[in-house]
mmCIF file of C-alpha atoms in Angstrom:
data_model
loop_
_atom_site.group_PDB
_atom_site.id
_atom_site.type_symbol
_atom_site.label_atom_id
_atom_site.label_comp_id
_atom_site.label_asym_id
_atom_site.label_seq_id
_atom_site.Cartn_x
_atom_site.Cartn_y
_atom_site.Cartn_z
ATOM 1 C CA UNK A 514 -10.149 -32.129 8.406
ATOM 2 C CA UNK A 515 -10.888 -29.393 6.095
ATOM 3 C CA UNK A 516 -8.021 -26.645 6.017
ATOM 4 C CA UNK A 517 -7.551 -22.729 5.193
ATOM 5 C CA UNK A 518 -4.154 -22.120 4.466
ATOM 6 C CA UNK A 519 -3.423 -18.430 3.966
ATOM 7 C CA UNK A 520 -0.291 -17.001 2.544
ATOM 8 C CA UNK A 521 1.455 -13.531 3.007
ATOM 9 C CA UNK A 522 2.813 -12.620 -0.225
ATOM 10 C CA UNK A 523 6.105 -9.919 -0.471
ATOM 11 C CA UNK A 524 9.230 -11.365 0.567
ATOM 12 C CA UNK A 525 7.367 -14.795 1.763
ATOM 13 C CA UNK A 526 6.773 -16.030 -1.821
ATOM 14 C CA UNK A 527 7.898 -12.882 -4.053
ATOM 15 C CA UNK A 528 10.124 -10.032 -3.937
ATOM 16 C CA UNK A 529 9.232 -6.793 -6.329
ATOM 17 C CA UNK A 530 9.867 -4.257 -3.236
ATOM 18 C CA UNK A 531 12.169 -2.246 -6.373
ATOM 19 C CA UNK A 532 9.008 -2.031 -8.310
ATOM 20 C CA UNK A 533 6.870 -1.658 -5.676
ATOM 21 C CA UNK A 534 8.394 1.496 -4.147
ATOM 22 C CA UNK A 535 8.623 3.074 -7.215
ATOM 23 C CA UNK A 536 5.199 2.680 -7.871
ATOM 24 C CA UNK A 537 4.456 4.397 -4.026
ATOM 25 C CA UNK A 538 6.741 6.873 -4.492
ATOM 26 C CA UNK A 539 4.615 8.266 -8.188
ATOM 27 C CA UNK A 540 1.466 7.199 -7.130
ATOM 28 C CA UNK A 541 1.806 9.522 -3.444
ATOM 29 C CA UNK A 542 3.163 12.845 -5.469
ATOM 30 C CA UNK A 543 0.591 12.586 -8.123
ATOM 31 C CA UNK A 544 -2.123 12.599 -4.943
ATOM 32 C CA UNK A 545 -0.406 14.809 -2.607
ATOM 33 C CA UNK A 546 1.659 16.976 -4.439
ATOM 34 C CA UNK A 547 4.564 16.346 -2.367
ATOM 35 C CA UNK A 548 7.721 13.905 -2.956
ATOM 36 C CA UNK A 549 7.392 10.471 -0.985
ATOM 37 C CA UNK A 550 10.421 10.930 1.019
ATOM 38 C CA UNK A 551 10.141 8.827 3.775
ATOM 39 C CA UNK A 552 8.913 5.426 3.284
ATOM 40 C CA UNK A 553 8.291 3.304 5.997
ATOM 41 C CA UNK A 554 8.227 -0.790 6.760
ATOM 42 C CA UNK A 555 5.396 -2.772 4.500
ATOM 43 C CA UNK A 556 5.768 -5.602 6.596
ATOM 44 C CA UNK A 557 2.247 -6.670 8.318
ATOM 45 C CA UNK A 558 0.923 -3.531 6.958
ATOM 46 C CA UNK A 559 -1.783 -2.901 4.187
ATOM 47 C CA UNK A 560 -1.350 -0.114 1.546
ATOM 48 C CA UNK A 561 -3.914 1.922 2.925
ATOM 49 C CA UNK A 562 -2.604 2.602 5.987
ATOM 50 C CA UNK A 563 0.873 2.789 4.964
ATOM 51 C CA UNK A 564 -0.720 5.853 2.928
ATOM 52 C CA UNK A 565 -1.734 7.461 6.075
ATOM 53 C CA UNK A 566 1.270 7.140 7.321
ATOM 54 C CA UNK A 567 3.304 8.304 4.276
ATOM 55 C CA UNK A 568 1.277 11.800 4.887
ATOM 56 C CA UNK A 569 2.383 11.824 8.575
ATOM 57 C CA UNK A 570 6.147 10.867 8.181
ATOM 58 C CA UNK A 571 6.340 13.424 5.062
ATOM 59 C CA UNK A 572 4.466 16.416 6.091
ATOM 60 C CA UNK A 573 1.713 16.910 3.628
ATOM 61 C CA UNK A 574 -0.196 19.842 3.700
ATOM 62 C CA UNK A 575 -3.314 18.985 3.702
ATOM 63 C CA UNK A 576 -5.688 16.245 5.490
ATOM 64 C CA UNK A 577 -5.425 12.875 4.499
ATOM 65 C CA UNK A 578 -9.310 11.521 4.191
ATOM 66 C CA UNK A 579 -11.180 8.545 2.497
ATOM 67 C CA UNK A 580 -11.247 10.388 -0.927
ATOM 68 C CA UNK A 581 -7.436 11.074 -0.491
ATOM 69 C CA UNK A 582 -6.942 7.397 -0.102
ATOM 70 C CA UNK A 583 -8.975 6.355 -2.613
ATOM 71 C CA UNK A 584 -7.492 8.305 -5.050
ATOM 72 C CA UNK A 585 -3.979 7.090 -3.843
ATOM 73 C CA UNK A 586 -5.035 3.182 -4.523
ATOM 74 C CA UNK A 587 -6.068 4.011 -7.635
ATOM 75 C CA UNK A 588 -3.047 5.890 -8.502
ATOM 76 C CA UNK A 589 -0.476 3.142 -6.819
ATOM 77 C CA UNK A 590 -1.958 0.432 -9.355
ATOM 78 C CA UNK A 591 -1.855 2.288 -12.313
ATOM 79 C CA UNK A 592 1.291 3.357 -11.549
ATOM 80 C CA UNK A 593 2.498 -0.227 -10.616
ATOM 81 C CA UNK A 594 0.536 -1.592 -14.034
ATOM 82 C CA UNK A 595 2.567 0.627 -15.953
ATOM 83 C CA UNK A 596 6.031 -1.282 -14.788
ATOM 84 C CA UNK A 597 4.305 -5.121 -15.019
ATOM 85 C CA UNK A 598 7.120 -5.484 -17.745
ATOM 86 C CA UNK A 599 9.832 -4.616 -14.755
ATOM 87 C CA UNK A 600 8.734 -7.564 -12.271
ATOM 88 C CA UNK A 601 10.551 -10.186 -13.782
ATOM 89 C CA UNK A 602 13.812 -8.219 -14.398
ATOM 90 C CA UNK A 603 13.458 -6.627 -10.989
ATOM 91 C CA UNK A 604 11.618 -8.719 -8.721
ATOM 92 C CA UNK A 605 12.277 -12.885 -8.337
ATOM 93 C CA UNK A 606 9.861 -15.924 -6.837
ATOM 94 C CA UNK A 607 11.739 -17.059 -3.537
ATOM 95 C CA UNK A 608 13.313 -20.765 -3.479
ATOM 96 C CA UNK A 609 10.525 -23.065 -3.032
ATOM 97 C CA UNK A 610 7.676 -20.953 -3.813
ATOM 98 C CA UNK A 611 6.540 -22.317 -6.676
ATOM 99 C CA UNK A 612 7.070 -25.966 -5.370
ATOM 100 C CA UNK A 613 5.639 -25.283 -2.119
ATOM 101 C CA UNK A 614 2.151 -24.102 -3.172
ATOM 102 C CA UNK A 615 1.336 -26.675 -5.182
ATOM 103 C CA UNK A 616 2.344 -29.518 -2.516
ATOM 104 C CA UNK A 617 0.164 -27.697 -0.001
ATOM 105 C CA UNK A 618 -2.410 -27.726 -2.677
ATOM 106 C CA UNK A 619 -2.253 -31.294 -2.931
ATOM 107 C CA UNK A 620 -3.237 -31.763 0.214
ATOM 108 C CA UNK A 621 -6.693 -32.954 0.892
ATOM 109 C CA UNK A 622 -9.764 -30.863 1.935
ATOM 110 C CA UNK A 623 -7.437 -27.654 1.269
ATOM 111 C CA UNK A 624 -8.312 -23.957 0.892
ATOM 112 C CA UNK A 625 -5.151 -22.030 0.200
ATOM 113 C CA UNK A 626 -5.402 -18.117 -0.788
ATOM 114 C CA UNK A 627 -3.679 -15.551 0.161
ATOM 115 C CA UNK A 628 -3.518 -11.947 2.812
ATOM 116 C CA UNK A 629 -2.226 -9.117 1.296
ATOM 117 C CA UNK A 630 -1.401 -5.666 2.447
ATOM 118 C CA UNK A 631 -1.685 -5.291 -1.790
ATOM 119 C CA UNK A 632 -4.469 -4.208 -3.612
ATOM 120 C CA UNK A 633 -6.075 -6.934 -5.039
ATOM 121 C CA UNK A 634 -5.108 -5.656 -8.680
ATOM 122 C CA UNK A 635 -1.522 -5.593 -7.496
ATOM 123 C CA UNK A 636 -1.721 -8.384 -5.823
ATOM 124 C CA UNK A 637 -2.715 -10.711 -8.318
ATOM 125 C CA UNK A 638 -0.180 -8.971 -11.095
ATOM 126 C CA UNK A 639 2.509 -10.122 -8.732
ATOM 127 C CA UNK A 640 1.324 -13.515 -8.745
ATOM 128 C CA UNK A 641 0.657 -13.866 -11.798
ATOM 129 C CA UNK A 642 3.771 -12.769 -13.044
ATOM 130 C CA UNK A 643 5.407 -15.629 -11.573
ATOM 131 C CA UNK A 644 2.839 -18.232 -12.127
ATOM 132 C CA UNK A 645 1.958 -18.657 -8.660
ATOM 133 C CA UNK A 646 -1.646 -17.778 -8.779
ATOM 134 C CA UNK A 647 -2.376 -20.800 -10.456
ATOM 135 C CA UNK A 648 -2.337 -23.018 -6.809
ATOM 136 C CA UNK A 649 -4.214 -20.121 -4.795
ATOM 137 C CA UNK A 650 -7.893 -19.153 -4.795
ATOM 138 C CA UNK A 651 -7.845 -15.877 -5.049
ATOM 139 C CA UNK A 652 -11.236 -15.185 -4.820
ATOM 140 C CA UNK A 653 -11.927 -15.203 -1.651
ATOM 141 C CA UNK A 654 -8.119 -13.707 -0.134
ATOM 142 C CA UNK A 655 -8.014 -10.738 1.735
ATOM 143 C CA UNK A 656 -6.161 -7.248 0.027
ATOM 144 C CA UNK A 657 -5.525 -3.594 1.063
ATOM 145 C CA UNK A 658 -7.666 -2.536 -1.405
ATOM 146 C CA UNK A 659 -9.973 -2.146 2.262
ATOM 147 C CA UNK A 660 -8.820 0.031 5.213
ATOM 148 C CA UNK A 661 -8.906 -2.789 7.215
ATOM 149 C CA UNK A 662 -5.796 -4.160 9.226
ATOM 150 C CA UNK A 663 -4.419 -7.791 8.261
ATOM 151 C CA UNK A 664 -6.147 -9.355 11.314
ATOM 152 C CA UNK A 665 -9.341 -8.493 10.425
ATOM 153 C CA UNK A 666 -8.727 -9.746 6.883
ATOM 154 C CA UNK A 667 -8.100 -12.912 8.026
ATOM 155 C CA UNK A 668 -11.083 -12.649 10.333
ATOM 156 C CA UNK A 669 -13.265 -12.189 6.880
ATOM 157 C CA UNK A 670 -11.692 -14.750 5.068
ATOM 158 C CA UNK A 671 -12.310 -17.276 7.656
ATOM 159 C CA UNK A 672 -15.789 -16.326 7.655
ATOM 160 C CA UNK A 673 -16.707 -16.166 4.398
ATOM 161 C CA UNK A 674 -14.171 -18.819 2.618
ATOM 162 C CA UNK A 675 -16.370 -21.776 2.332
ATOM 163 C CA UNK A 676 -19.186 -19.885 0.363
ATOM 164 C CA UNK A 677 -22.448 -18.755 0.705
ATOM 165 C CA UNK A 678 -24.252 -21.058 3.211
ATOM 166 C CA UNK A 679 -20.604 -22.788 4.312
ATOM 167 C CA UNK A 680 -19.524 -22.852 7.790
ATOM 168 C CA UNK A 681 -16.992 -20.552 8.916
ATOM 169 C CA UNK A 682 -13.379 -21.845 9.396
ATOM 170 C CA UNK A 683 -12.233 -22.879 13.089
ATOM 171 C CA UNK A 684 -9.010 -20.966 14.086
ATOM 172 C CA UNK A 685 -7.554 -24.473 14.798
ATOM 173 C CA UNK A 686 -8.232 -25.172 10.573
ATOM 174 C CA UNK A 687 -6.096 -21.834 9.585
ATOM 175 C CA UNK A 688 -2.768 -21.127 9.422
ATOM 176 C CA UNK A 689 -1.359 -17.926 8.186
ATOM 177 C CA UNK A 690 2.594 -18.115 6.457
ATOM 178 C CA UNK A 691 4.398 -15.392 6.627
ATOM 179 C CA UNK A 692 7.750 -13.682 7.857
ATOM 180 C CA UNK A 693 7.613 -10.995 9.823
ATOM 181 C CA UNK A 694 6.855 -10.361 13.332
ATOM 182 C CA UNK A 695 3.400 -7.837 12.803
ATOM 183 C CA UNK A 696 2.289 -10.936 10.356
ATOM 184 C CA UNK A 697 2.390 -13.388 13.144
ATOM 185 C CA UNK A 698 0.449 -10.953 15.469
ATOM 186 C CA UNK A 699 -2.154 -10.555 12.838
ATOM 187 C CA UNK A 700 -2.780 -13.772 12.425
ATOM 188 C CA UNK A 701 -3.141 -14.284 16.406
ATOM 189 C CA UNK A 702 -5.625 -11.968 16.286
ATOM 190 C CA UNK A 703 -7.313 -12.745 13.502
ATOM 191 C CA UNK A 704 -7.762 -16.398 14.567
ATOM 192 C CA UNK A 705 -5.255 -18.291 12.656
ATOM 193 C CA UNK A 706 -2.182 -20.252 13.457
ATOM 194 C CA UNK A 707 0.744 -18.356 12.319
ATOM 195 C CA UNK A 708 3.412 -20.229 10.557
ATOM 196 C CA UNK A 709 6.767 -18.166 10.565
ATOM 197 C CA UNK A 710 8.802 -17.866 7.477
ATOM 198 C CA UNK A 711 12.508 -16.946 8.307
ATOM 199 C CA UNK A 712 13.207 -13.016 6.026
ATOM 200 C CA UNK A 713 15.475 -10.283 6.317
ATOM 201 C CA UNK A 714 12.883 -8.797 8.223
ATOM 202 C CA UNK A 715 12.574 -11.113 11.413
ATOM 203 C CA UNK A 716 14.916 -13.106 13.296
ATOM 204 C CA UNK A 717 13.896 -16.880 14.371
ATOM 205 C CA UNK A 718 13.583 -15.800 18.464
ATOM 206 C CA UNK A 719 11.735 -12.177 17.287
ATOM 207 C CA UNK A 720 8.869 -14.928 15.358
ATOM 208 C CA UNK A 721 8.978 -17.063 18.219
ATOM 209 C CA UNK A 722 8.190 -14.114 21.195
ATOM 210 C CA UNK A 723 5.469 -12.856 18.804
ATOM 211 C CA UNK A 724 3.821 -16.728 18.762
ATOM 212 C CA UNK A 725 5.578 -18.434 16.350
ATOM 213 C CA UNK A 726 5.686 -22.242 17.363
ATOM 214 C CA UNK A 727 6.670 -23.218 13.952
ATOM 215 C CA UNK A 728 9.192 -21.864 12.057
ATOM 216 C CA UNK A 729 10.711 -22.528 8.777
ATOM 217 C CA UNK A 730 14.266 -21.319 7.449
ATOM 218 C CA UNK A 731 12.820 -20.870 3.946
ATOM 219 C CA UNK A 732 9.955 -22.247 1.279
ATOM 220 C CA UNK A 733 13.098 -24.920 -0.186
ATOM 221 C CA UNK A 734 11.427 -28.023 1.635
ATOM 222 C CA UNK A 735 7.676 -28.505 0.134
ATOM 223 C CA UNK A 736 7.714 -31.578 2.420
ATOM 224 C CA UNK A 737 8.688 -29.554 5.052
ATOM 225 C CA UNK A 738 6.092 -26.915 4.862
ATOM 226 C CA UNK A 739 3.271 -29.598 4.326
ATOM 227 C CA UNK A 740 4.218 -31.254 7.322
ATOM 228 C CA UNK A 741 4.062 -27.642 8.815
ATOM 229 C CA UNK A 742 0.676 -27.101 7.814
ATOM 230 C CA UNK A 743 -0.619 -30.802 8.975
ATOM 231 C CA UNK A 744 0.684 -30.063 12.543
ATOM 232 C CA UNK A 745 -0.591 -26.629 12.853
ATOM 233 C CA UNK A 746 -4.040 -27.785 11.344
ATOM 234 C CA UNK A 747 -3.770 -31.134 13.959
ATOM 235 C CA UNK A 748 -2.625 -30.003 17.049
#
């Protein structure tokens, strides 16, 4: 059975959320002209609409439009270029990252990218900086660099992964691993199985009432998360 295997990427594989906010935090007062004073949660979200609503939960005085957000992108991964020397000292790979793409890679008749609420740009620095990019095809992944929501990223990929002329992926071929409860709904949506990683941002029952069947405590056990994949890609 061929197999898409999708991968959320802040606080599932990496952590740079030090970097990263920084990097929001220049990139929305050199657009706006205002200080970025409330952030609010990146988890299941893309950059583009957390822009839209950085401008609601900080008051901006003017109206945030496709230009405005364009210009933000732009500015969020020059700004986040600027600090690529900070993501080592700052950020980390989680336990098992590493380890656990390349088993899943192993496995036969395997597609494994990645969904990103990241631009692709900033996507791929992070991954790069921590040599996991090397197990992932990014190519064909889904980023925030588009207003579109995760779901309908994963929609695309699944579409479009196999190439030019390829079938599209079956929901029952994709999983989606991630660890946070808006992830899991995306990937519902989107048509994938969601495989819930256990994160500071979701508890084991809050994954499983969003649709979680299978959940893992962390990325430690490569076996483990193979085995994960093989049922959810079986079932």
């Amino acid at each position: 059975m061929s197999r898409l295997v999708l991968w959320n990427i802040d606080l599932t594989l990496l952590d740079v959320g030090q970097v990263m906010r920084v990097a929001y935090a220049e990139a929305f007062e050199k657009v706006t002209g205002e200080p970025l004073v409330y952030l609010t949660s990146a988890a299941g979200r893309t950059d583009s609409e957390m822009f839209f609503e950085f401008c609601a939960r900080n008051y901006v005085d003017f109206e945030p439009d496709t230009e405005a957000l364009a210009d933000f992108l732009t500015a969020l991964e020059t700004s986040f270029a600027s600090r690529g020397d900070q993501l080592l000292a700052k950020g980390r790979a989680l336990p098992g990252a590493s380890a656990s793409l390349a088993a899943v890679a192993s496995m036969p008749d395997t597609v494994q990218t990645v969904v990103s609420g990241s631009t692709r740009a900033n996507a791929t620095a992070k991954l790069v900086a921590f040599g996991l990019d090397t197990y992932l095809d990014l190519a064909v992944g889904g980023f925030g660099s588009v207003n579109y929501p995760k779901a309908s990223l994963i929609q695309s990929i699944r579409l479009h992964a196999a190439g030019e002329g390829g079938r599209a992926y079956a929901e029952e071929e994709t999983v989606f691993i991630a660890g946070s409860v808006p992830d899991v709904r995306a990937a519902l949506i989107g048509g994938a199985t969601p495989i819930g990683v256990l994160s500071d941002t979701s508890t084991e029952g809050q994954l499983r009432d969003a649709g979680a069947q299978i959940i893992l405590p962390d990325l430690s056990d490569p076996r483990a998360v193979m085995t994960a994949v093989h049922q959810a890609t079986t079932n």
